[in-house]
Amino acid sequence: MGMKIRFRSMTLNDIDAVLQVEHASFTSPWNREAFYNELVYNRYAKYIVMEHNGRIIGYAGMWVVIDEAHITNVAVLPEYRGKKLGEALMRKLMETAKQLGAVTMTLEVRVSNHVAQSLYRKLGFLNGGIRRHYYPDNLEDALVMWVKLS
């Protein structure tokens, strides 16, 4: 990796920067209200940001309910991809989930997103099933993946 990065909990002041990452990463990005609601009202939500030289270059979020963590979002700015930063972000999210008492972790990923699937498999995630027509922008199916956190 070689880059000096820092992880910390996301705050309301981070929403503008996170929206930049979100819009650069997804065809159906979340809006400001969605992030605000997650941070203010969702007691199960935990979001972290990844910074390089004080700039937010990625973020990840999850809901931790009892002993299960469900990843909601993982994104890295396009110009920072391919530098193992997504892997570092995922490892930090998995570590945080364990600290919060999670035993398993799950996520949905587009069936066409082979790069992300490869990363998740590297981290121990296994295929768990398909959610048909999961993504509203093009009705693409989602692959559900699971991992035991140990």
Short mmCIF file of C-alpha atoms in Angstrom, two decimals:
data_model
loop_
_atom_site.label_atom_id
_atom_site.label_comp_id
_atom_site.label_asym_id
_atom_site.label_seq_id
_atom_site.Cartn_x
_atom_site.Cartn_y
_atom_site.Cartn_z
CA MET A 1 0.00 0.00 0.00
CA GLY A 2 2.68 2.49 1.03
CA MET A 3 0.20 5.31 1.64
CA LYS A 4 -0.37 6.76 5.09
CA ILE A 5 -4.07 6.31 5.77
CA ARG A 6 -6.19 6.85 8.84
CA PHE A 7 -9.54 5.38 9.86
CA ARG A 8 -12.07 7.03 12.15
CA SER A 9 -15.78 7.06 12.88
CA MET A 10 -17.88 9.06 10.42
CA THR A 11 -19.50 12.25 11.74
CA LEU A 12 -22.21 14.54 10.38
CA ASN A 13 -19.45 16.92 9.23
CA ASP A 14 -18.18 14.17 6.89
CA ILE A 15 -21.38 13.81 4.86
CA ASP A 16 -20.35 16.17 2.02
CA ALA A 17 -17.05 14.35 1.47
CA VAL A 18 -18.72 10.94 1.76
CA LEU A 19 -21.31 12.01 -0.82
CA GLN A 20 -18.45 12.75 -3.25
CA VAL A 21 -17.16 9.20 -2.78
CA GLU A 22 -20.70 7.83 -3.04
CA HIS A 23 -21.50 9.66 -6.31
CA ALA A 24 -18.16 8.65 -7.84
CA SER A 25 -18.78 5.01 -6.93
CA PHE A 26 -22.42 4.06 -7.44
CA THR A 27 -25.07 4.36 -10.15
CA SER A 28 -27.77 4.67 -7.45
CA PRO A 29 -26.01 6.74 -4.80
CA TRP A 30 -27.44 7.45 -1.38
CA ASN A 31 -28.45 11.05 -0.68
CA ARG A 32 -27.58 13.38 2.21
CA GLU A 33 -30.74 12.47 4.12
CA ALA A 34 -29.91 8.76 4.01
CA PHE A 35 -26.50 9.32 5.61
CA TYR A 36 -27.92 11.79 8.12
CA ASN A 37 -30.59 9.28 9.16
CA GLU A 38 -28.03 6.49 9.49
CA LEU A 39 -25.79 8.60 11.73
CA VAL A 40 -28.50 10.21 13.85
CA TYR A 41 -31.36 7.71 14.08
CA ASN A 42 -30.07 4.20 13.39
CA ARG A 43 -28.66 2.82 16.63
CA TYR A 44 -27.44 -0.29 14.77
CA ALA A 45 -25.39 1.70 12.23
CA LYS A 46 -21.62 2.14 12.37
CA TYR A 47 -19.80 4.07 9.64
CA ILE A 48 -16.09 4.65 9.26
CA VAL A 49 -14.14 6.92 6.93
CA MET A 50 -10.69 6.40 5.44
CA GLU A 51 -8.51 9.49 5.12
CA HIS A 52 -5.32 10.27 3.23
CA ASN A 53 -3.64 13.60 4.04
CA GLY A 54 -6.85 14.74 5.77
CA ARG A 55 -9.05 13.98 2.74
CA ILE A 56 -11.80 11.38 2.92
CA ILE A 57 -11.00 8.91 0.14
CA GLY A 58 -13.29 6.07 1.19
CA TYR A 59 -15.88 4.98 3.66
CA ALA A 60 -17.75 1.90 4.79
CA GLY A 61 -20.86 1.24 6.81
CA MET A 62 -22.66 -1.60 8.48
CA TRP A 63 -25.51 -2.43 10.79
CA VAL A 64 -24.61 -4.59 13.77
CA VAL A 65 -27.67 -6.38 15.13
CA ILE A 66 -27.03 -8.77 18.02
CA ASP A 67 -24.14 -10.89 16.65
CA GLU A 68 -24.48 -10.19 12.91
CA ALA A 69 -22.96 -7.36 10.89
CA HIS A 70 -24.63 -6.42 7.60
CA ILE A 71 -22.48 -4.25 5.34
CA THR A 72 -24.48 -1.41 3.80
CA ASN A 73 -21.81 0.40 1.76
CA VAL A 74 -18.13 0.20 0.89
CA ALA A 75 -16.60 2.73 -1.48
CA VAL A 76 -13.22 4.21 -2.42
CA LEU A 77 -12.67 7.17 -4.75
CA PRO A 78 -11.82 5.93 -8.26
CA GLU A 79 -8.35 7.51 -8.27
CA TYR A 80 -7.41 5.54 -5.14
CA ARG A 81 -8.58 2.14 -6.34
CA GLY A 82 -6.14 -0.64 -7.15
CA LYS A 83 -3.88 0.28 -4.20
CA LYS A 84 -5.28 -2.28 -1.70
CA LEU A 85 -7.18 0.48 0.10
CA GLY A 86 -10.52 -1.28 -0.34
CA GLU A 87 -8.99 -4.31 1.34
CA ALA A 88 -7.67 -2.16 4.21
CA LEU A 89 -11.09 -0.57 4.60
CA MET A 90 -12.83 -3.96 4.65
CA ARG A 91 -10.35 -5.35 7.18
CA LYS A 92 -10.97 -2.33 9.43
CA LEU A 93 -14.75 -2.81 9.09
CA MET A 94 -14.44 -6.51 9.94
CA GLU A 95 -12.25 -5.71 12.96
CA THR A 96 -14.77 -3.08 14.13
CA ALA A 97 -17.65 -5.56 13.72
CA LYS A 98 -15.83 -8.09 15.90
CA GLN A 99 -15.20 -5.42 18.55
CA LEU A 100 -18.94 -4.68 18.53
CA GLY A 101 -19.75 -8.36 19.14
CA ALA A 102 -20.49 -9.60 15.63
CA VAL A 103 -19.78 -13.26 14.90
CA THR A 104 -20.84 -13.23 11.24
CA MET A 105 -20.88 -10.60 8.51
CA THR A 106 -22.91 -10.43 5.33
CA LEU A 107 -23.20 -8.21 2.26
CA GLU A 108 -24.81 -7.97 -1.16
CA VAL A 109 -22.71 -7.34 -4.26
CA ARG A 110 -23.72 -6.99 -7.90
CA VAL A 111 -23.34 -10.28 -9.74
CA SER A 112 -21.33 -8.36 -12.38
CA ASN A 113 -18.89 -6.84 -9.85
CA HIS A 114 -16.18 -9.49 -10.07
CA VAL A 115 -13.47 -7.19 -8.66
CA ALA A 116 -15.38 -6.72 -5.40
CA GLN A 117 -16.33 -10.40 -5.24
CA SER A 118 -12.67 -11.34 -5.59
CA LEU A 119 -11.74 -9.06 -2.68
CA TYR A 120 -14.52 -10.46 -0.51
CA ARG A 121 -13.45 -14.04 -1.27
CA LYS A 122 -9.86 -13.11 -0.36
CA LEU A 123 -11.23 -11.97 3.01
CA GLY A 124 -13.02 -15.29 3.54
CA PHE A 125 -16.52 -14.47 2.33
CA LEU A 126 -18.47 -17.33 0.75
CA ASN A 127 -21.45 -17.27 -1.59
CA GLY A 128 -24.73 -17.51 0.28
CA GLY A 129 -27.41 -17.00 -2.36
CA ILE A 130 -28.89 -14.62 -4.91
CA ARG A 131 -31.31 -11.73 -4.38
CA ARG A 132 -33.17 -11.40 -7.66
CA HIS A 133 -33.60 -7.91 -9.17
CA TYR A 134 -31.99 -6.35 -6.07
CA TYR A 135 -30.57 -3.18 -7.64
CA PRO A 136 -33.23 -0.64 -8.64
CA ASP A 137 -31.21 1.12 -11.38
CA ASN A 138 -31.08 -1.91 -13.70
CA LEU A 139 -32.73 -4.75 -11.70
CA GLU A 140 -29.43 -6.62 -11.56
CA ASP A 141 -29.26 -9.55 -9.18
CA ALA A 142 -27.17 -9.37 -6.01
CA LEU A 143 -24.89 -12.12 -4.78
CA VAL A 144 -25.25 -12.53 -1.01
CA MET A 145 -21.95 -13.35 0.68
CA TRP A 146 -21.19 -14.34 4.29
CA VAL A 147 -18.12 -14.72 6.47
CA LYS A 148 -17.56 -15.96 10.01
CA LEU A 149 -15.53 -13.43 11.95
CA SER A 150 -12.89 -15.16 14.05
#
